[in-house]
Coordinates of C-alpha atoms in Angstrom, one line a residue:
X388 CA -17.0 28.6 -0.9
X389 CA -18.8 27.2 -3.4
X390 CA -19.1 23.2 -3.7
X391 CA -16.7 21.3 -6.5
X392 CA -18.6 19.9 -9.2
X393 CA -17.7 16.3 -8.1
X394 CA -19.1 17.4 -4.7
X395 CA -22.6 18.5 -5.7
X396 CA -25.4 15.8 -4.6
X397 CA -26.4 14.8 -7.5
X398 CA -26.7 11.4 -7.4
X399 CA -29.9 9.5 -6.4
X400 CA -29.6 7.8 -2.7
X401 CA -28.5 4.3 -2.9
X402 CA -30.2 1.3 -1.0
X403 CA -28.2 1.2 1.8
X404 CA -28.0 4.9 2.3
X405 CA -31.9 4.8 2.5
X406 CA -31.9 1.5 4.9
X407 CA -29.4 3.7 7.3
X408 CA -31.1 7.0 6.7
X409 CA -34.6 5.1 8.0
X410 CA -32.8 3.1 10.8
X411 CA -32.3 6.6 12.1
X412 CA -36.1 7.6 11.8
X413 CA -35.0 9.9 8.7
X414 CA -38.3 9.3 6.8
X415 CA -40.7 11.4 4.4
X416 CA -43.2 12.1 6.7
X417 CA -45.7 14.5 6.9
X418 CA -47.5 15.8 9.6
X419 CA -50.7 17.1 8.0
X420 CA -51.5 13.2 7.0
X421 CA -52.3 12.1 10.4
X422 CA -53.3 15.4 11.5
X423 CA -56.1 15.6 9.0
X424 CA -57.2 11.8 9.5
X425 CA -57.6 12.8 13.3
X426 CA -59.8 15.5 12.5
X427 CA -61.6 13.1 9.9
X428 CA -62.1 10.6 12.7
X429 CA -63.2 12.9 15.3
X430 CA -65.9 14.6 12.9
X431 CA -66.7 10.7 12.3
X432 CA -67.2 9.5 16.0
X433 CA -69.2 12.6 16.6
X434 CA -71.6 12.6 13.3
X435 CA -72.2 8.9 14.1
X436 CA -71.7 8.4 18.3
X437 CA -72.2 12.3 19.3
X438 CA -76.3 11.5 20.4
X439 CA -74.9 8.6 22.3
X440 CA -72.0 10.7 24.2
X441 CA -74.7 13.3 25.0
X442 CA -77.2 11.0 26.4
X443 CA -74.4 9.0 28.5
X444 CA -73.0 12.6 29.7
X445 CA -76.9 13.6 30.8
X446 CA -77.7 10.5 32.5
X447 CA -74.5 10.5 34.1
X448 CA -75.7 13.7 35.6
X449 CA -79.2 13.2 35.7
X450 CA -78.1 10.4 38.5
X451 CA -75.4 13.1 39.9
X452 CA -78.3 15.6 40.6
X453 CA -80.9 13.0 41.5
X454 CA -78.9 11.5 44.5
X455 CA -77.6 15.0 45.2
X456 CA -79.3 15.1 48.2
X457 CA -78.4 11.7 49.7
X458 CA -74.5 12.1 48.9
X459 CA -72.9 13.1 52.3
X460 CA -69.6 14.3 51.7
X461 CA -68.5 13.9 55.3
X462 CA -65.1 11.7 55.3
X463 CA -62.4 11.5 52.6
X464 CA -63.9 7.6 52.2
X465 CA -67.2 9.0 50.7
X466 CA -65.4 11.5 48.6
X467 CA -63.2 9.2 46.7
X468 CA -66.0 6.7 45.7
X469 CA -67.8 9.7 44.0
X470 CA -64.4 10.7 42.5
X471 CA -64.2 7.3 41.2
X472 CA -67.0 6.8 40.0
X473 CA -66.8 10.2 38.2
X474 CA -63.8 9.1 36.7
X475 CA -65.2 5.8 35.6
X476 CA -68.3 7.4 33.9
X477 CA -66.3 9.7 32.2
X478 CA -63.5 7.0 30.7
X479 CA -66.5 5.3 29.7
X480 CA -68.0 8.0 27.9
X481 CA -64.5 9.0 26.4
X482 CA -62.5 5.6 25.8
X483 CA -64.4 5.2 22.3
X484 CA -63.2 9.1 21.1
X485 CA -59.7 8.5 22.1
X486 CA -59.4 4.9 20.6
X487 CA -60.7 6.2 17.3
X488 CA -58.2 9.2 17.4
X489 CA -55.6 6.8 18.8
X490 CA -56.1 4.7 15.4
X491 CA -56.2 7.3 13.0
X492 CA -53.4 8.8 14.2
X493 CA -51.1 5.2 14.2
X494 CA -52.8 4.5 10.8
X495 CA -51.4 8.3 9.1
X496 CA -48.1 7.8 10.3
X497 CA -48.1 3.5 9.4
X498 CA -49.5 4.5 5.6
X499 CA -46.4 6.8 4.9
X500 CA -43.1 5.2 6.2
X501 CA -44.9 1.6 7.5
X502 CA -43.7 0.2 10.7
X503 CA -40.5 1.8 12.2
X504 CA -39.5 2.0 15.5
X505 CA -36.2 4.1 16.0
X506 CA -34.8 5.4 19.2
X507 CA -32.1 7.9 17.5
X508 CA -33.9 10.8 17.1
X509 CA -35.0 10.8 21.2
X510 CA -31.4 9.5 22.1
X511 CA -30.3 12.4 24.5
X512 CA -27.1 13.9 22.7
X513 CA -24.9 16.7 24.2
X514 CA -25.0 18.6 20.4
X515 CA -29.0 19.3 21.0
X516 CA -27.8 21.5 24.3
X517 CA -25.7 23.5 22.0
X518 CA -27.6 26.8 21.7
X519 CA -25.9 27.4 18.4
X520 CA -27.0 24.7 16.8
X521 CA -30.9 25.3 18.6
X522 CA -30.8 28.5 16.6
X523 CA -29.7 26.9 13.2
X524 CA -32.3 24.6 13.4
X525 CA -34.5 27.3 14.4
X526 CA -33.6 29.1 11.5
X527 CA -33.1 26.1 9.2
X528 CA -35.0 26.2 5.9
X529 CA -37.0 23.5 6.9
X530 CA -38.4 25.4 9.6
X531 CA -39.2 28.4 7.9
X532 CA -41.1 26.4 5.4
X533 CA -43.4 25.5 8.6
X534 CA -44.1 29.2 8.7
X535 CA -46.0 29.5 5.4
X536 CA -47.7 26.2 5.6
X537 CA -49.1 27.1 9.2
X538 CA -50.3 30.6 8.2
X539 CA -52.4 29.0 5.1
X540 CA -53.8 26.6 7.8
X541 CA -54.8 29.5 10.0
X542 CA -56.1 31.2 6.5
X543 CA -58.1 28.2 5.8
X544 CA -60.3 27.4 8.6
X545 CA -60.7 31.1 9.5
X546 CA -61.9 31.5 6.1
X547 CA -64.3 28.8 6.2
X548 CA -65.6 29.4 9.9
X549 CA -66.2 33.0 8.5
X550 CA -68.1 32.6 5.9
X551 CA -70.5 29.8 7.4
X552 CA -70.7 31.7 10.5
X553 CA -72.3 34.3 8.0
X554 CA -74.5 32.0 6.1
X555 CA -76.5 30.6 9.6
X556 CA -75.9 34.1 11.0
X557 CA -80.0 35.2 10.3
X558 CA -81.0 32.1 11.8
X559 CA -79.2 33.5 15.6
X560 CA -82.2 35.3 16.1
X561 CA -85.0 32.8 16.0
X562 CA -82.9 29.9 18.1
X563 CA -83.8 32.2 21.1
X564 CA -87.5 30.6 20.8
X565 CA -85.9 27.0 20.3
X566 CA -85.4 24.5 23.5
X567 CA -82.0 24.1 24.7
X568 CA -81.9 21.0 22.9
X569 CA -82.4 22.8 19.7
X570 CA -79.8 25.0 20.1
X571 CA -77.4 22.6 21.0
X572 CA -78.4 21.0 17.5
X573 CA -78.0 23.8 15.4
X574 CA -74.8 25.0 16.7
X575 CA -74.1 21.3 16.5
X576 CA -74.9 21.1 12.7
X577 CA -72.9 24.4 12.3
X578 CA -70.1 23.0 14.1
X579 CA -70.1 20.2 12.1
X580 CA -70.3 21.9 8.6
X581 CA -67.6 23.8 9.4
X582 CA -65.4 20.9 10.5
X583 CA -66.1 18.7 7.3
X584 CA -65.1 22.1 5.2
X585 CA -62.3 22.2 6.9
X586 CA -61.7 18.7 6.2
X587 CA -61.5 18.9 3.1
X588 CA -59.1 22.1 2.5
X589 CA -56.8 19.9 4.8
X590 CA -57.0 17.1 2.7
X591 CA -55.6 18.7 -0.5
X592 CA -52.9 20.5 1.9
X593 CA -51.3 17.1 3.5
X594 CA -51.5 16.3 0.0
X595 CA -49.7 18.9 -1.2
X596 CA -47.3 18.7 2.2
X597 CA -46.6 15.4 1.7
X598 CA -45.4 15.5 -2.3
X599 CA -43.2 18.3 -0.6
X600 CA -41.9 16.2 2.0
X601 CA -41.1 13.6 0.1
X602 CA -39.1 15.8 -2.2
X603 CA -37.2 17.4 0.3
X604 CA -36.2 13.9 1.7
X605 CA -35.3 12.4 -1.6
X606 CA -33.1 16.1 -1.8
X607 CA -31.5 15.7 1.7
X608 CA -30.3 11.5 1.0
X609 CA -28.8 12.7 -2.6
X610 CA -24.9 11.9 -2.9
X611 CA -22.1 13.2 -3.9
X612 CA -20.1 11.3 -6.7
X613 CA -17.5 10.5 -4.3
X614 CA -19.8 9.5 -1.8
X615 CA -21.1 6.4 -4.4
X616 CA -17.8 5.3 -4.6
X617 CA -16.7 5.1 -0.9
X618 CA -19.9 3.4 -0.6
X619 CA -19.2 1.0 -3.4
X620 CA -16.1 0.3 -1.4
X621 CA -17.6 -0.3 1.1
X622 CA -20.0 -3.0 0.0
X623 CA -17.9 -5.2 -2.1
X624 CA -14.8 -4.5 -0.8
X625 CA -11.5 -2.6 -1.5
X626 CA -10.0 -3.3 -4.8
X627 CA -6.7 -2.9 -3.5
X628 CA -7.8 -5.4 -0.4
X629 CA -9.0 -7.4 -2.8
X630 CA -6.2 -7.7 -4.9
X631 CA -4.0 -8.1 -1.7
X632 CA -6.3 -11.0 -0.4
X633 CA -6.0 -12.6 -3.9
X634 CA -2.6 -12.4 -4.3
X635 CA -2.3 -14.2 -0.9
X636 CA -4.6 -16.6 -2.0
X637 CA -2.8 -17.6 -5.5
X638 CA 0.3 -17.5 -3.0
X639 CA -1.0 -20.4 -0.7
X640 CA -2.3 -22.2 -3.6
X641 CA 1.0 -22.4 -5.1
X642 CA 2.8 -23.4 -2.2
X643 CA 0.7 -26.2 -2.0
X644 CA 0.6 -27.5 -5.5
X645 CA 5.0 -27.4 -5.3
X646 CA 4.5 -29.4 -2.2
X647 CA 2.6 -31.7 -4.4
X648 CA 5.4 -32.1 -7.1
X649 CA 7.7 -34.7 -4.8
X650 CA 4.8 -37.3 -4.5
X651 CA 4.3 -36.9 -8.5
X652 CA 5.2 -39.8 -10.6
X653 CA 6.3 -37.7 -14.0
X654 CA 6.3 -33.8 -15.1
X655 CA 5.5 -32.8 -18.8
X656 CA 7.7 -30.7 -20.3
X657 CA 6.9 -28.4 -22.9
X658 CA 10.4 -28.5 -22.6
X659 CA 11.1 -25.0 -20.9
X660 CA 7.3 -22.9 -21.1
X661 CA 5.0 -25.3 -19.8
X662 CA 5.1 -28.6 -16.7
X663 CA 2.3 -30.5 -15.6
X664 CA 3.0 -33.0 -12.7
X665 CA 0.9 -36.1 -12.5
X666 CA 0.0 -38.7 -10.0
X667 CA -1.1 -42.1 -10.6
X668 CA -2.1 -44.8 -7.7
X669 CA -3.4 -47.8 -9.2
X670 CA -5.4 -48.9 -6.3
X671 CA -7.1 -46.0 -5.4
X672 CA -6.8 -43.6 -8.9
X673 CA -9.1 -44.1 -12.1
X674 CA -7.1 -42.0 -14.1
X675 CA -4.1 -40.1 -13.5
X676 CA -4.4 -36.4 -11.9
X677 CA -2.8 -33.7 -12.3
X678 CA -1.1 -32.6 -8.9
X679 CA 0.7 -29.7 -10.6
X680 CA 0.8 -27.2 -13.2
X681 CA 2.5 -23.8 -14.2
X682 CA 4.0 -21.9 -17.2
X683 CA 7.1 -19.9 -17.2
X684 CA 8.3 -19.1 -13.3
X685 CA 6.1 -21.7 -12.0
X686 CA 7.1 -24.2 -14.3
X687 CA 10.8 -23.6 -14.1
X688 CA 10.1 -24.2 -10.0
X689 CA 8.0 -27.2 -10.6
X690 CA 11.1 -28.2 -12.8
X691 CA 13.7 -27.8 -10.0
X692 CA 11.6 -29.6 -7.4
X693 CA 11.3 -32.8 -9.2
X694 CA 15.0 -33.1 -9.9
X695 CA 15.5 -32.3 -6.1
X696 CA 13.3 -35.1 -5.1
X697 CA 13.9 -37.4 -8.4
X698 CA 11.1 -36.9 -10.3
X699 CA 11.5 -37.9 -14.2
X700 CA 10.9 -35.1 -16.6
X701 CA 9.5 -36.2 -19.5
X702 CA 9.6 -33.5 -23.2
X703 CA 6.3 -34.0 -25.1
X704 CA 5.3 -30.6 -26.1
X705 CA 1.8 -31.4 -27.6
X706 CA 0.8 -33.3 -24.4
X707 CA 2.4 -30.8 -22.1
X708 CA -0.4 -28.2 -24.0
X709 CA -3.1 -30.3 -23.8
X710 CA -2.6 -31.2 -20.1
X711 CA -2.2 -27.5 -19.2
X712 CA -5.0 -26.2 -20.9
X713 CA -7.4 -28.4 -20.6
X714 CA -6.9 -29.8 -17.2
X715 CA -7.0 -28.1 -13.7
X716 CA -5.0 -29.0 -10.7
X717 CA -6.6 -32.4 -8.9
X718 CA -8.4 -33.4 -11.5
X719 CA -8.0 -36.3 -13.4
X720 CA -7.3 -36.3 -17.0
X721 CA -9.6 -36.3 -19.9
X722 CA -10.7 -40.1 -21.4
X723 CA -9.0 -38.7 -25.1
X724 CA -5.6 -38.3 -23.0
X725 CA -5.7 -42.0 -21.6
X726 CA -3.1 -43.2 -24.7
X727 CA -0.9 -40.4 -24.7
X728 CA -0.4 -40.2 -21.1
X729 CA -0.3 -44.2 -20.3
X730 CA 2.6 -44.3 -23.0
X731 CA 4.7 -41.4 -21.0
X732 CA 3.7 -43.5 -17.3
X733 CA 4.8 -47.0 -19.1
X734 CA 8.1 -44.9 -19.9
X735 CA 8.6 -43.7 -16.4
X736 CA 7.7 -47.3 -15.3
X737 CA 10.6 -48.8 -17.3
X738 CA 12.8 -46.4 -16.5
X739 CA 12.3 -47.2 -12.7
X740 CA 12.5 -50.9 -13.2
X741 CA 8.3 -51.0 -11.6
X742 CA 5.8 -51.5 -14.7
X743 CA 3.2 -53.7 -13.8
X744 CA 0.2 -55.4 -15.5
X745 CA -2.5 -52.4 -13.8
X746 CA -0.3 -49.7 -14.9
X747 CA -0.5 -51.0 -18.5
X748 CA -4.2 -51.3 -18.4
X749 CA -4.2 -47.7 -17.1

């Protein structure tokens, strides 16, 4: 069936989608890149450290053939040390090559997807034993694109082999009056000519490959519509959860400014919309704070709790306003509401027989 327009992929990968896709070695990679910078640094070492390999190979065996006749290969003891030292001179003539290919191999893959290490795609899974799926991937499109891309390889340096096989092929005859030497230098040269053509037709191919790989990756991470928004979900949260977590918030909040009303010395009335609590200590206040506040529910509860607990309510609309608007809860009041609000405390004060000099100062 054919995909729902809200399911098609088409929207660009996200961040995180590309941080997990790479955590799981899912990168644009191509293989040509490093294939074609191994060539490049093999052609290299040999243009440049070729006459030095061949004279540390023929004075290797120059000492093999001269001490031929001394070497007696009579116990296993004897054999080894020649076997040894065979090995030796040989990692010695070959450690340089290998380090070189080792290097430009590391530095192809490194300058396309820079250092990863991921174990996922060589974690043993029982899926990959499925011979199903071994065939899918066989025939995957991905794989058949292989096909195409290895048969213009195979094109490409036969074609170029050809033809400069045929350019030095009048100069066969005359290398059979050259020393050895000379022939190993002119099939050398021709070796080489047709390893730095090749070179370069690989060049513009792992460009080519990897503008194509890179495309087909950036394909392969797009989402679906649906998948942004999971993902969104995901990131900052639920809104639902959110709202839950909020309202749960708001809830303790409250609970603890009611418990807040009985310690309050007066609540502003607007007389029935608006209350604001305050709290004034003398000793250890500046200015009175507001301990409590709410508008219509709220209020009415912050209402009921001070007559519970003997709290005076005290009606002054435009105070009651400015209070709730312009104050939060635990904070003390504004300098400009000093007058207004000392007046309503003086009040209180009288009213429970306890006004002293600090509280009119206040």
């Amino acid at each position: 069936m054919p995909e729902k327009p809200d399911q098609e992929r088409t929207e660009p990968a996200s961040p995180k989608k590309r941080s997990d896709a790479r955590k799981k070695g899912q990168v644009a990679m191509s293989r040509e890149v490093p294939s074609v910078l191994i060539l490049m640094a093999s052609l290299g070492f040999f243009f440049f450290g070729g006459g030095w390999m061949l004279r540390s190979l023929m004075q290797f065996m120059h000492n093999i053939f001269t001490n031929l006749n001394g070497m007696l290969l009579t116990d296993i003891l004897t054999a080894r040390d020649l076997l040894a030292l065979s090995m030796k001179s040989g990692l010695f003539i070959m450690l340089p090559f290998m380090l070189a290919v080792l290097v430009a191999g590391v530095f192809g893959n490194v300058m396309q997807i820079g250092l990863l290490f991921s174990t996922e795609t060589i974690t043993p899974k029982l899926t990959k034993l499925n011979p199903i799926n071994g065939f899918r991937r066989l025939v995957s499109a991905k794989t058949l694109a292989e096909l195409p891309k290895s048969m213009l390889k195979l094109v490409t340096v036969g074609s170029i082999a050809y033809v400069l096989v045929m350019k030095n092929l009048p100069r066969m005859p005359d290398l059979m009056q050259m020393s050895v030497a000379d022939i190993l230098q002119a099939f050398g040269w021709i070796a080489f000519q047709i390893g730095f053509f090749v070179c370069l037709a690989l060049i513009f191919l792992a460009a080519a490959d990897y503008i194509f790989q890179r495309w087909q990756h950036e394909k392969e991470l797009r989402m679906t519509k649906q998948e942004v928004k999971d993902e969104q979900k995901q990131l900052m949260g639920d809104p639902q959860i959110k709202a839950r977590i909020k309202s749960a918030q708001r809830e303790m909040a409250r609970r603890r400014m009611m418990a807040a009303v009985p310690e309050a010395d007066v609540v502003i009335t607007n007389p029935t919309r608006l209350a604001v609590a305050l709290k004034f200590d003398a000793d250890e206040m500046d200015a009175p704070m507001v301990v409590a506040k709410g508008a219509g529910e709220i209020a009415r509860k912050i209402r009921e709790i001070a007559r519970e607990n003997d709290v005076p309510l005290v009606e002054e609309k435009p105070l009651a306003r400015a209070l709730y608007k312009t104050v939060e809860i635990d904070q003390f009041i504004p300098v400009e509401l000093y007058r207004a609000v000392a007046e309503v405390l003086a009040y209180v004060y009288r009213l429970k027989g306890k006004l002293s000099s600090s509280t009119t100062q206040a």
